CSV table of C-alpha atoms in Angstrom, one decimal:
chain,number,residue,atom,x,y,z
A,230,MET,CA,-26.5,11.9,-8.0
A,231,ILE,CA,-24.7,12.2,-4.6
A,232,GLU,CA,-25.8,9.4,-2.3
A,233,THR,CA,-25.8,9.3,1.5
A,234,PHE,CA,-22.3,8.9,2.9
A,235,THR,CA,-20.1,9.1,6.0
A,236,TYR,CA,-16.7,10.8,6.0
A,237,GLU,CA,-14.4,10.6,9.0
A,238,ALA,CA,-11.1,12.4,8.9
A,239,LEU,CA,-8.1,10.6,10.5
A,240,PRO,CA,-6.2,12.4,13.3
A,241,ILE,CA,-2.7,12.5,11.7
A,242,ARG,CA,-0.3,15.3,11.1
A,243,VAL,CA,1.6,15.5,7.7
A,244,ARG,CA,4.6,17.6,6.7
A,245,PHE,CA,5.4,17.5,2.9
A,246,GLY,CA,8.2,19.1,1.0
A,247,ARG,CA,12.0,18.9,0.3
A,248,GLY,CA,14.5,18.8,3.2
A,249,THR,CA,11.8,18.1,5.7
A,250,LEU,CA,13.8,15.3,7.3
A,251,ALA,CA,15.6,18.0,9.2
A,252,GLU,CA,12.3,18.5,11.2
A,253,ALA,CA,12.3,15.0,12.6
A,254,GLY,CA,13.6,16.1,16.0
A,255,ALA,CA,10.9,18.8,16.3
A,256,GLU,CA,8.2,16.3,15.4
A,257,VAL,CA,9.4,13.8,18.0
A,258,ALA,CA,9.4,16.6,20.6
A,259,ARG,CA,5.9,17.6,19.5
A,260,LEU,CA,4.8,14.1,20.3
A,261,GLY,CA,6.0,14.6,23.8
A,262,ALA,CA,8.7,11.9,23.5
A,263,ALA,CA,12.2,12.0,24.8
A,264,ARG,CA,13.8,8.8,23.4
A,265,ALA,CA,13.0,7.7,19.9
A,266,LEU,CA,14.0,4.3,18.5
A,267,VAL,CA,14.6,4.5,14.7
A,268,LEU,CA,13.3,1.5,12.7
A,269,THR,CA,14.7,0.4,9.3
A,270,THR,CA,15.2,-2.6,7.2
A,271,PRO,CA,18.7,-4.1,7.1
A,272,GLU,CA,19.3,-2.4,3.7
A,273,GLN,CA,18.5,1.0,5.2
A,274,ALA,CA,20.5,0.6,8.4
A,275,GLU,CA,23.0,3.3,7.3
A,276,ALA,CA,20.2,5.8,6.6
A,277,GLY,CA,18.8,5.0,10.0
A,278,ALA,CA,22.1,5.8,11.7
A,279,ARG,CA,22.1,9.2,9.9
A,280,LEU,CA,18.6,9.9,11.1
A,281,ALA,CA,19.6,9.0,14.6
A,282,GLY,CA,22.3,11.7,14.2
A,283,VAL,CA,19.6,14.2,13.1
A,284,LEU,CA,17.6,13.3,16.2
A,285,GLY,CA,20.6,14.0,18.4
A,286,PRO,CA,19.8,13.5,22.1
A,287,LEU,CA,16.3,12.4,21.2
A,288,GLY,CA,17.7,9.3,19.5
A,289,ALA,CA,17.6,6.1,21.5
A,290,GLY,CA,19.3,3.8,18.9
A,291,VAL,CA,18.4,2.0,15.7
A,292,PHE,CA,16.7,-1.3,15.1
A,293,SER,CA,17.4,-2.4,11.5
A,294,GLY,CA,15.5,-5.7,11.4
A,295,ALA,CA,12.2,-4.8,9.7
A,296,THR,CA,11.1,-7.1,7.0
A,297,MET,CA,8.2,-7.5,4.6
A,298,HIS,CA,4.8,-8.8,5.8
A,299,THR,CA,5.6,-7.9,9.4
A,300,PRO,CA,6.4,-11.4,10.9
A,301,VAL,CA,5.5,-11.6,14.5
A,302,GLU,CA,8.9,-13.0,15.4
A,303,VAL,CA,10.6,-9.9,14.1
A,304,THR,CA,8.1,-7.8,16.1
A,305,ASP,CA,9.0,-9.7,19.2
A,306,THR,CA,12.7,-9.0,18.6
A,307,ALA,CA,12.0,-5.3,18.0
A,308,LEU,CA,9.9,-5.2,21.1
A,309,ALA,CA,12.8,-6.4,23.2
A,310,ALA,CA,15.0,-3.7,21.6
A,311,LEU,CA,12.5,-1.0,22.3
A,312,LYS,CA,12.4,-2.0,26.0
A,313,ALA,CA,16.2,-2.3,26.2
A,314,ALA,CA,16.6,1.2,24.8
A,315,ASP,CA,14.0,2.6,27.2
A,316,ALA,CA,12.4,4.2,24.1
A,317,ASP,CA,9.1,6.1,24.4
A,318,CYS,CA,8.6,6.6,20.6
A,319,VAL,CA,9.4,5.0,17.3
A,320,VAL,CA,10.5,6.7,14.1
A,321,ALA,CA,10.0,4.4,11.1
A,322,LEU,CA,12.2,5.2,8.1
A,323,GLY,CA,11.5,3.3,4.9
A,324,GLY,CA,8.6,1.6,3.1
A,325,GLY,CA,5.8,-0.6,4.1
A,326,SER,CA,7.9,-3.1,5.9
A,327,THR,CA,9.3,-0.6,8.4
A,328,THR,CA,6.0,1.2,8.8
A,329,GLY,CA,4.3,-2.1,9.5
A,330,LEU,CA,6.8,-2.9,12.3
A,331,GLY,CA,6.2,0.6,13.9
A,332,LYS,CA,2.5,-0.1,13.9
A,333,ALA,CA,3.0,-3.5,15.4
A,334,LEU,CA,5.1,-2.0,18.2
A,335,ALA,CA,2.5,0.7,18.8
A,336,LEU,CA,-0.2,-1.9,19.0
A,337,ARG,CA,1.6,-3.7,21.7
A,338,THR,CA,3.0,-0.8,23.7
A,339,GLY,CA,1.0,2.3,22.8
A,340,VAL,CA,4.2,4.3,21.8
A,341,PRO,CA,3.6,7.2,19.4
A,342,GLN,CA,4.9,6.9,15.9
A,343,LEU,CA,6.6,9.3,13.4
A,344,VAL,CA,6.8,7.8,9.9
A,345,ILE,CA,9.3,9.0,7.3
A,346,PRO,CA,8.4,7.2,4.0
A,347,THR,CA,11.1,6.5,1.4
A,348,THR,CA,8.7,4.7,-1.0
A,349,TYR,CA,5.2,5.2,-2.3
A,350,ALA,CA,3.6,2.4,-0.2
A,351,GLY,CA,1.1,4.7,1.5
A,352,SER,CA,0.6,2.6,4.6
A,353,GLU,CA,1.8,5.5,6.8
A,354,MET,CA,-1.6,7.1,6.3
A,355,THR,CA,-3.7,4.1,7.4
A,356,PRO,CA,-4.9,2.6,10.6
A,357,ILE,CA,-4.3,-0.8,9.1
A,358,LEU,CA,-1.7,-3.4,10.2
A,359,GLY,CA,-1.0,-6.7,8.4
A,360,GLU,CA,1.0,-9.3,10.3
A,361,THR,CA,2.2,-12.7,9.3
A,362,GLN,CA,2.4,-15.8,11.5
A,363,ASP,CA,2.8,-19.5,10.5
A,364,GLY,CA,2.6,-18.6,6.8
A,365,ARG,CA,-0.7,-16.7,7.0
A,366,LYS,CA,-1.2,-12.9,6.9
A,367,THR,CA,-4.0,-11.3,8.9
A,368,THR,CA,-5.1,-7.7,8.9
A,369,ILE,CA,-6.6,-5.5,11.5
A,370,ARG,CA,-8.0,-1.9,11.3
A,371,SER,CA,-7.6,0.1,14.5
A,372,LEU,CA,-6.7,3.7,15.4
A,373,ASP,CA,-4.2,2.1,17.9
A,374,VAL,CA,-1.9,1.6,14.9
A,375,LEU,CA,-2.4,4.9,13.1
A,376,PRO,CA,0.8,7.0,13.1
A,377,GLU,CA,0.5,10.3,14.9
A,378,ALA,CA,2.8,12.1,12.4
A,379,VAL,CA,4.3,11.7,8.9
A,380,ILE,CA,7.2,13.5,7.2
A,381,TYR,CA,7.3,13.3,3.4
A,382,ASP,CA,10.7,14.4,2.1
A,383,VAL,CA,10.9,14.3,-1.7
A,384,ASP,CA,14.7,14.2,-1.4
A,385,LEU,CA,14.6,10.8,0.3
A,386,THR,CA,12.9,9.2,-2.8
A,387,LEU,CA,15.7,10.3,-5.2
A,388,THR,CA,17.7,7.1,-4.5
A,389,LEU,CA,14.7,4.8,-4.9
A,390,PRO,CA,15.6,2.5,-7.8
A,391,ALA,CA,13.5,2.9,-11.0
A,392,ALA,CA,11.9,-0.6,-10.8
A,393,LEU,CA,11.0,-0.1,-7.1
A,394,SER,CA,9.6,3.3,-7.9
A,395,ALA,CA,7.4,1.7,-10.5
A,396,THR,CA,6.0,-1.2,-8.4
A,397,SER,CA,5.7,0.9,-5.2
A,398,GLY,CA,3.8,3.5,-7.3
A,399,VAL,CA,1.4,1.0,-8.8
A,400,ASN,CA,0.9,-0.4,-5.3
A,401,ALA,CA,-0.3,3.1,-4.2
A,402,ILE,CA,-2.6,3.3,-7.3
A,403,ALA,CA,-4.2,0.0,-6.1
A,404,HIS,CA,-5.3,1.8,-2.9
A,405,ALA,CA,-7.0,4.5,-4.8
A,406,VAL,CA,-8.6,2.0,-7.3
A,407,GLU,CA,-10.3,0.1,-4.5
A,408,ALA,CA,-11.4,3.2,-2.8
A,409,LEU,CA,-13.5,4.1,-5.8
A,410,TYR,CA,-15.7,1.0,-5.4
A,411,ALA,CA,-15.4,0.5,-1.6
A,412,ARG,CA,-18.6,-0.2,0.3
A,413,ASP,CA,-18.0,2.9,2.4
A,414,ARG,CA,-16.8,5.2,-0.4
A,415,ASN,CA,-17.6,8.9,-0.3
A,416,PRO,CA,-17.2,11.9,-2.6
A,417,VAL,CA,-14.2,13.3,-0.8
A,418,ILE,CA,-12.2,10.2,-1.0
A,419,SER,CA,-13.3,9.5,-4.6
A,420,LEU,CA,-11.9,12.9,-5.7
A,421,MET,CA,-8.6,12.1,-4.0
A,422,ALA,CA,-8.5,8.6,-5.5
A,423,GLU,CA,-9.0,9.8,-9.1
A,424,ASP,CA,-6.4,12.5,-8.7
A,425,GLY,CA,-4.0,10.1,-7.0
A,426,ILE,CA,-4.3,7.7,-10.0
A,427,ARG,CA,-3.9,10.5,-12.5
A,428,THR,CA,-0.9,12.0,-10.7
A,429,LEU,CA,1.0,8.7,-10.2
A,430,SER,CA,0.2,7.2,-13.6
A,431,SER,CA,1.7,10.3,-15.3
A,432,ALA,CA,4.8,10.5,-13.1
A,433,LEU,CA,5.8,6.8,-13.0
A,434,PRO,CA,6.7,6.4,-16.7
A,435,ILE,CA,9.0,9.5,-16.4
A,436,LEU,CA,10.7,8.1,-13.3
A,437,VAL,CA,11.6,4.8,-14.9
A,438,HIS,CA,13.7,6.7,-17.5
A,439,GLU,CA,14.6,9.8,-15.4
A,440,PRO,CA,14.9,8.7,-11.7
A,441,ALA,CA,16.3,12.1,-10.7
A,442,ASN,CA,13.5,14.1,-12.3
A,443,MET,CA,12.5,16.3,-9.3
A,444,GLU,CA,9.1,17.3,-10.7
A,445,ALA,CA,8.1,13.7,-11.3
A,446,ARG,CA,9.4,12.7,-7.9
A,447,THR,CA,7.3,15.4,-6.2
A,448,LYS,CA,4.2,14.4,-8.2
A,449,ALA,CA,4.7,10.7,-7.4
A,450,LEU,CA,5.1,11.3,-3.6
A,451,TYR,CA,2.1,13.6,-3.6
A,452,GLY,CA,0.1,11.0,-5.5
A,453,ALA,CA,1.2,8.4,-3.0
A,454,TRP,CA,0.0,10.5,-0.1
A,455,LEU,CA,-3.4,10.9,-1.8
A,456,CYS,CA,-3.6,7.2,-2.4
A,457,GLY,CA,-2.6,6.4,1.2
A,458,CYS,CA,-5.3,8.7,2.4
A,459,CYS,CA,-7.8,6.7,0.4
A,460,LEU,CA,-6.6,3.4,1.9
A,461,GLY,CA,-6.8,4.8,5.4
A,462,ALA,CA,-10.3,6.2,5.0
A,463,VAL,CA,-12.4,3.4,3.4
A,464,GLY,CA,-12.4,-0.4,3.3
A,465,MET,CA,-10.5,-2.8,1.1
A,466,ALA,CA,-11.9,-5.4,-1.3
A,467,LEU,CA,-10.8,-8.3,-3.5
A,468,HIS,CA,-7.5,-6.9,-4.8
A,469,HIS,CA,-6.1,-6.4,-1.3
A,470,LYS,CA,-7.4,-9.7,-0.1
A,471,LEU,CA,-5.7,-11.5,-3.0
A,472,CYS,CA,-2.4,-9.7,-2.4
A,473,HIS,CA,-2.4,-10.4,1.3
A,474,THR,CA,-3.1,-14.0,0.6
A,475,LEU,CA,-0.5,-14.4,-2.0
A,476,GLY,CA,2.2,-12.4,-0.1
A,477,GLY,CA,1.7,-14.0,3.2
A,478,THR,CA,1.4,-17.6,1.9
A,479,PHE,CA,4.2,-17.6,-0.7
A,480,ASN,CA,6.4,-14.8,0.8
A,481,LEU,CA,6.1,-12.8,-2.4
A,482,PRO,CA,7.4,-9.2,-2.6
A,483,HIS,CA,4.6,-6.9,-1.6
A,484,ALA,CA,4.7,-4.1,-4.2
A,485,GLU,CA,5.4,-6.5,-7.1
A,486,THR,CA,2.4,-8.6,-6.1
A,487,HIS,CA,0.1,-5.6,-6.0
A,488,THR,CA,1.4,-4.5,-9.4
A,489,ILE,CA,0.8,-7.8,-11.1
A,490,VAL,CA,-2.6,-8.5,-9.6
A,491,LEU,CA,-4.2,-5.1,-9.9
A,492,PRO,CA,-5.3,-5.2,-13.6
A,493,HIS,CA,-6.9,-8.6,-13.1
A,494,ALA,CA,-8.8,-7.7,-10.0
A,495,VAL,CA,-10.1,-4.6,-11.8
A,496,ALA,CA,-11.2,-6.7,-14.7
A,497,TYR,CA,-13.0,-9.0,-12.3
A,498,ASN,CA,-14.9,-6.2,-10.6
A,499,ALA,CA,-15.6,-4.1,-13.7
A,500,PRO,CA,-19.2,-5.3,-14.4
A,501,ALA,CA,-20.2,-4.4,-10.8
A,502,ALA,CA,-18.5,-1.0,-10.5
A,503,PRO,CA,-19.1,1.0,-13.7
A,504,ASP,CA,-18.7,4.4,-12.0
A,505,ALA,CA,-15.4,3.4,-10.5
A,506,MET,CA,-14.2,2.1,-13.9
A,507,ALA,CA,-15.2,5.4,-15.5
A,508,ALA,CA,-13.1,7.3,-13.0
A,509,ILE,CA,-10.1,5.0,-13.5
A,510,THR,CA,-10.3,5.5,-17.3
A,511,ARG,CA,-10.5,9.2,-16.9
A,512,ALA,CA,-7.5,9.2,-14.7
A,513,LEU,CA,-5.4,7.0,-17.0
A,514,GLY,CA,-6.6,8.5,-20.2
A,515,ALA,CA,-7.4,5.0,-21.4
A,516,PRO,CA,-10.5,3.5,-23.0
A,517,ASP,CA,-10.6,0.6,-20.5
A,518,ALA,CA,-9.6,0.5,-16.8
A,519,ALA,CA,-8.1,-3.0,-16.6
A,520,GLN,CA,-6.4,-2.8,-19.9
A,521,GLY,CA,-5.1,0.6,-19.2
A,522,LEU,CA,-3.6,-0.5,-15.9
A,523,PHE,CA,-2.0,-3.6,-17.6
A,524,ASP,CA,-0.5,-1.3,-20.3
A,525,LEU,CA,0.8,1.0,-17.6
A,526,VAL,CA,2.6,-1.9,-15.9
A,527,ARG,CA,4.0,-3.1,-19.2
A,528,ALA,CA,5.3,0.4,-20.1
A,529,LEU,CA,7.0,0.5,-16.7
A,530,GLY,CA,9.0,-2.6,-17.6
A,531,VAL,CA,8.4,-4.5,-14.3
A,532,PRO,CA,7.2,-8.1,-13.9
A,533,ARG,CA,3.7,-8.9,-15.1
A,534,ALA,CA,3.5,-12.5,-14.0
A,535,LEU,CA,3.4,-14.0,-10.5
A,536,ALA,CA,5.6,-16.8,-11.8
A,537,ASP,CA,8.4,-14.3,-12.3
A,538,ILE,CA,8.4,-13.2,-8.6
A,539,GLY,CA,8.5,-16.6,-7.0
A,540,MET,CA,5.0,-18.0,-6.9
A,541,PRO,CA,5.0,-21.8,-7.5
A,542,ALA,CA,2.6,-23.2,-10.2
A,543,ASP,CA,1.1,-25.6,-7.7
A,544,GLY,CA,0.1,-22.7,-5.5
A,545,ILE,CA,-2.7,-21.5,-7.8
A,546,GLU,CA,-5.3,-23.9,-6.3
A,547,ARG,CA,-4.2,-23.2,-2.8
A,548,ALA,CA,-4.3,-19.5,-3.2
A,549,ALA,CA,-7.8,-19.7,-4.7
A,550,ASP,CA,-9.0,-21.7,-1.7
A,551,LEU,CA,-7.5,-19.3,0.8
A,552,ALA,CA,-8.8,-16.2,-1.1
A,553,VAL,CA,-12.4,-17.3,-0.7
A,554,GLU,CA,-12.1,-17.9,3.0
A,555,ASN,CA,-13.4,-15.0,5.0
A,556,PRO,CA,-13.4,-12.7,1.9
A,557,TYR,CA,-13.4,-9.0,2.2
A,558,TRP,CA,-16.5,-7.2,1.0
A,559,ASN,CA,-16.4,-6.8,-2.7
A,560,PRO,CA,-18.7,-5.2,-5.3
A,561,ARG,CA,-18.9,-8.4,-7.3
A,562,PRO,CA,-19.6,-11.7,-5.6
A,563,VAL,CA,-16.4,-13.7,-5.0
A,564,THR,CA,-16.5,-17.2,-6.5
A,565,ARG,CA,-13.9,-19.8,-6.2
A,566,ASP,CA,-13.8,-20.6,-10.0
A,567,GLY,CA,-13.6,-16.9,-10.9
A,568,ILE,CA,-10.8,-16.2,-8.4
A,569,ARG,CA,-8.9,-19.3,-9.6
A,570,ASP,CA,-9.1,-18.1,-13.2
A,571,LEU,CA,-8.0,-14.6,-12.1
A,572,ILE,CA,-5.0,-15.9,-10.2
A,573,ALA,CA,-4.0,-18.3,-13.1
A,574,ARG,CA,-4.0,-15.3,-15.6
A,575,ALA,CA,-1.9,-13.3,-13.2
A,576,PHE,CA,0.4,-16.2,-12.7
A,577,ALA,CA,1.0,-16.5,-16.4
A,578,GLY,CA,1.2,-12.7,-17.0
A,579,GLU,CA,-1.6,-12.8,-19.5
A,580,ARG,CA,-3.7,-9.7,-20.3
A,581,PRO,CA,-6.8,-9.4,-18.0
A,582,VAL,CA,-10.1,-10.6,-19.4
A,583,ALA,CA,-13.2,-8.5,-18.8
A,584,ALA,CA,-16.1,-10.5,-17.2
A,585,ALA,CA,-19.0,-11.1,-19.5
A,586,GLY,CA,-22.6,-10.8,-18.7
A,587,PRO,CA,-24.9,-8.3,-17.0
A,588,ARG,CA,-24.0,-6.3,-14.0
A,589,GLU,CA,-24.0,-8.3,-10.8
A,590,GLU,CA,-25.4,-7.2,-7.5
A,591,ALA,CA,-23.0,-6.4,-4.7
A,592,ALA,CA,-22.0,-9.1,-2.3
């Protein structure tokens, strides 16, 4: 039965295909901008320089200092570079780190954004910005940080390493998973979420063995777009709260953290979200949502334990305390003991454990 719902489309322009990077200049001009500052991480500085060449006279230079979790001190440095270049637009080339920096600059200055993703992060489709200061990551949702335009070029993902393809892809799947049990979910986004999970979960195992498989690359990038739309349209829940807490507190790699935590967060919420679990199992072709996600991660050959990506053992209790402070809405009530056990299993890389007992009421 279809329940009452609200659906609001976001005002964002998307171009998807192969070779679409060549349209970057046209998209900048369409934004009414004349001087675009290209943003990248240090590792993608060379690619940023090539993009500046594509922009020609519309290019105002390259800032290659983006880093994960969008530290405010990096944003301050980029803001100075933006002003020094007299730029009236930013073009973010890369993954979530670069996209986050572009959003932070837009929030502070109002400059329009063109995003050109090279991973499957999906943040380019959202009005969400997470920033880190003094070891704590905070998140805001505002149309002020929503990019005006996005160019998806499948060719740019061909050099994405297999392991990063896998973790970035599971990070995208997490967006769709939480959209299925979000408080403000709706039928349109649920359709996109299930198809996004199905598309990515079928493409990623191929990519870890055949990174240059163009059909799989196209499916993965399309799935990432679907999942990003889900994250942008509805609210987040426990999984994202945990990953923001763990990443900001212990400086853990973003995509890997999402990949490890997702099966455990799904197991925690399973008793309170049976319809969402049914959609996930259909998309994965697995008998159980949490176990199916865990088996997908295992098949991709990427880390399954927080201990393996730098989280200290003595951080479990601290993370549990932080995760229950100002929790996001969640379909199952968030308890400190339950979250502590979830984090401990994720830390050790153990299989997720389904919660026992009757269905619990939404928080």
